[in-house]
Coordinates of C-alpha atoms in Angstrom, one line a residue:
X1 CA 71.5 37.0 149.8
X2 CA 74.1 34.3 151.3
X3 CA 73.5 30.7 151.0
X4 CA 75.2 28.1 153.5
X5 CA 77.2 25.9 151.7
X6 CA 79.4 22.8 153.9
X7 CA 79.6 25.6 157.0
X8 CA 80.5 28.6 155.3
X9 CA 78.3 31.4 153.8
X10 CA 79.2 32.3 150.4
X11 CA 77.0 34.1 147.9
X12 CA 74.3 32.4 146.0
X13 CA 74.5 31.8 142.7
X14 CA 73.0 33.9 140.2
X15 CA 69.7 34.1 138.9
X16 CA 71.3 32.1 135.6
X17 CA 73.0 29.4 137.4
X18 CA 70.4 29.0 140.3
X19 CA 69.7 25.5 138.4
X20 CA 73.7 24.6 138.2
X21 CA 74.1 20.5 138.9
X22 CA 77.2 18.4 138.6
X23 CA 79.0 19.0 135.2
X24 CA 78.1 16.9 132.4
X25 CA 80.8 14.7 130.2
X26 CA 80.9 14.3 126.7
X27 CA 81.8 11.7 124.8
X28 CA 84.1 12.7 122.0
X29 CA 83.1 10.6 119.6
X30 CA 79.4 11.2 120.1
X31 CA 79.1 14.7 119.5
X32 CA 76.1 15.8 117.7
X33 CA 77.6 17.2 113.8
X34 CA 75.0 20.4 114.3
X35 CA 73.9 22.7 113.7
X36 CA 73.0 23.9 117.6
X37 CA 72.6 27.1 117.9
X38 CA 74.4 27.9 114.6
X39 CA 77.1 25.7 115.6
X40 CA 78.4 22.7 113.9
X41 CA 81.2 20.2 113.8
X42 CA 84.9 21.8 114.7
X43 CA 82.7 24.3 116.8
X44 CA 80.9 21.6 118.9
X45 CA 83.9 19.5 119.1
X46 CA 85.5 22.3 121.0
X47 CA 82.5 22.8 122.9
X48 CA 82.8 19.3 124.1
X49 CA 86.7 19.9 125.4
X50 CA 85.3 22.9 127.3
X51 CA 82.8 21.2 128.5
X52 CA 85.3 18.2 129.7
X53 CA 87.7 20.6 131.1
X54 CA 85.6 22.0 133.8
X55 CA 83.9 18.4 134.5
X56 CA 87.9 17.8 135.1
X57 CA 88.4 20.5 137.2
X58 CA 85.2 19.2 139.5
X59 CA 83.2 22.0 138.0
X60 CA 79.2 22.4 137.8
X61 CA 77.0 23.0 134.4
X62 CA 77.0 26.4 135.0
X63 CA 81.0 26.9 135.0
X64 CA 80.7 24.6 131.7
X65 CA 78.4 26.8 130.2
X66 CA 80.4 30.2 131.0
X67 CA 83.7 28.6 129.4
X68 CA 81.3 28.0 125.9
X69 CA 79.7 31.1 126.3
X70 CA 83.1 33.1 126.8
X71 CA 84.9 31.1 124.0
X72 CA 81.6 31.8 121.7
X73 CA 82.3 35.7 122.2
X74 CA 86.0 35.2 121.8
X75 CA 86.4 32.7 118.7
X76 CA 83.1 31.6 117.7
X77 CA 84.3 28.3 119.0
X78 CA 86.9 28.2 117.0
X79 CA 90.9 27.9 117.7
X80 CA 92.2 31.0 116.3
X81 CA 96.1 31.4 115.1
X82 CA 95.5 35.2 115.0
X83 CA 94.4 38.1 117.5
X84 CA 92.7 41.5 116.9
X85 CA 93.5 44.8 116.9
X86 CA 93.2 45.1 121.0
X87 CA 95.0 41.9 121.5
X88 CA 97.4 40.8 118.5
X89 CA 99.2 38.0 120.7
X90 CA 95.8 36.6 121.8
X91 CA 95.4 33.2 120.5
X92 CA 92.6 29.9 120.4
X93 CA 89.8 29.2 121.5
X94 CA 89.9 31.9 124.5
X95 CA 91.8 34.5 122.1
X96 CA 94.4 34.6 125.5
X97 CA 97.1 37.0 125.5
X98 CA 100.9 36.1 125.2
X99 CA 101.3 37.4 128.9
X100 CA 102.5 34.4 130.8
X101 CA 99.2 34.1 132.6
X102 CA 97.6 31.6 130.0
X103 CA 100.5 29.4 129.3
X104 CA 102.8 28.8 126.0
X105 CA 101.6 29.0 122.6
X106 CA 100.7 25.7 122.3
X107 CA 98.6 25.5 125.4
X108 CA 96.8 28.5 124.0
X109 CA 96.1 26.2 120.7
X110 CA 95.3 23.8 122.6
X111 CA 91.2 23.7 123.2
X112 CA 91.6 21.3 126.4
X113 CA 94.7 23.3 127.8
X114 CA 93.3 26.4 127.2
X115 CA 90.0 25.6 128.4
X116 CA 91.4 24.6 131.6
X117 CA 93.2 27.4 132.5
X118 CA 90.7 29.3 131.8
X119 CA 88.5 27.7 134.0
X120 CA 91.5 27.7 137.0
X121 CA 91.6 31.7 136.3
X122 CA 87.7 31.7 136.8
X123 CA 87.7 30.1 139.9
X124 CA 90.4 32.8 141.4
X125 CA 87.6 35.2 140.6
X126 CA 86.1 35.9 143.9
X127 CA 82.4 35.0 144.3
X128 CA 82.0 34.7 140.3
X129 CA 78.7 31.9 140.8
X130 CA 77.0 35.2 142.4
X131 CA 77.8 37.1 139.5
X132 CA 75.8 37.3 136.1
X133 CA 77.5 34.9 134.2
X134 CA 78.9 38.2 131.4
X135 CA 80.4 39.5 134.4
X136 CA 82.2 36.5 135.2
X137 CA 83.7 35.8 132.3
X138 CA 84.7 39.5 131.7
X139 CA 86.8 39.4 135.5
X140 CA 88.2 36.2 134.4
X141 CA 89.1 37.6 130.1
X142 CA 89.6 41.2 132.1
X143 CA 88.2 42.4 128.2
X144 CA 87.2 45.6 127.8
X145 CA 83.2 45.5 127.7
X146 CA 81.9 43.3 131.0
X147 CA 78.4 42.5 129.1
X148 CA 80.4 41.5 125.6
X149 CA 79.7 38.0 126.6
X150 CA 76.0 38.5 127.6
X151 CA 74.3 37.5 123.6
X152 CA 76.1 34.0 124.1
X153 CA 74.2 33.0 127.4
X154 CA 71.7 31.3 125.4
X155 CA 73.5 29.9 122.9
X156 CA 75.9 28.6 125.2
X157 CA 72.9 26.8 127.2
X158 CA 71.7 25.2 124.0
X159 CA 75.2 23.9 123.1
X160 CA 76.0 22.5 126.6
X161 CA 72.6 20.8 126.9
X162 CA 73.2 19.1 122.7
X163 CA 75.8 17.9 124.2
X164 CA 75.1 16.8 127.4
X165 CA 72.2 15.0 125.5
X166 CA 69.7 16.8 127.9
X167 CA 68.3 20.3 129.1
X168 CA 71.0 21.9 131.7
X169 CA 70.4 25.3 134.0
X170 CA 66.4 24.6 133.9
X171 CA 66.2 25.0 130.4
X172 CA 63.3 23.9 128.3
X173 CA 62.0 23.4 131.7

């Protein structure tokens, strides 16, 4: 299915992202303490940094939820200073590798910068909005399992909604 937007044909958004709307902004001082979907405190503050990075780039609520979902799957929304067996040099919220694509160590450890770099890479994925969110995240992160992130979608929708102070992507409707 194709949707015509601004005179160009592009793939229609995935079912998960069909209800996307303009990005929400989060006041870092107003982040709920939680728990929200099992996340609290610093984790929700990190989710707010991800949400605001997407807003700064002019992305929508779908991108915001994809970013939060990805960081949930990579680090449980924590800034990790260690990797794993598959990526011992991975760091930060998105477990970004030290391969030059994700910036310096400081960039990968900074929630806003690492999220911004994630969203810039997401925008380079052809037709990302038409893909299932887990596939869009997989193509951005280049991890082994394309369905790794899927289990965090609903939690990410809930967290972004809590940060926004209202449901997003049709949740609760």
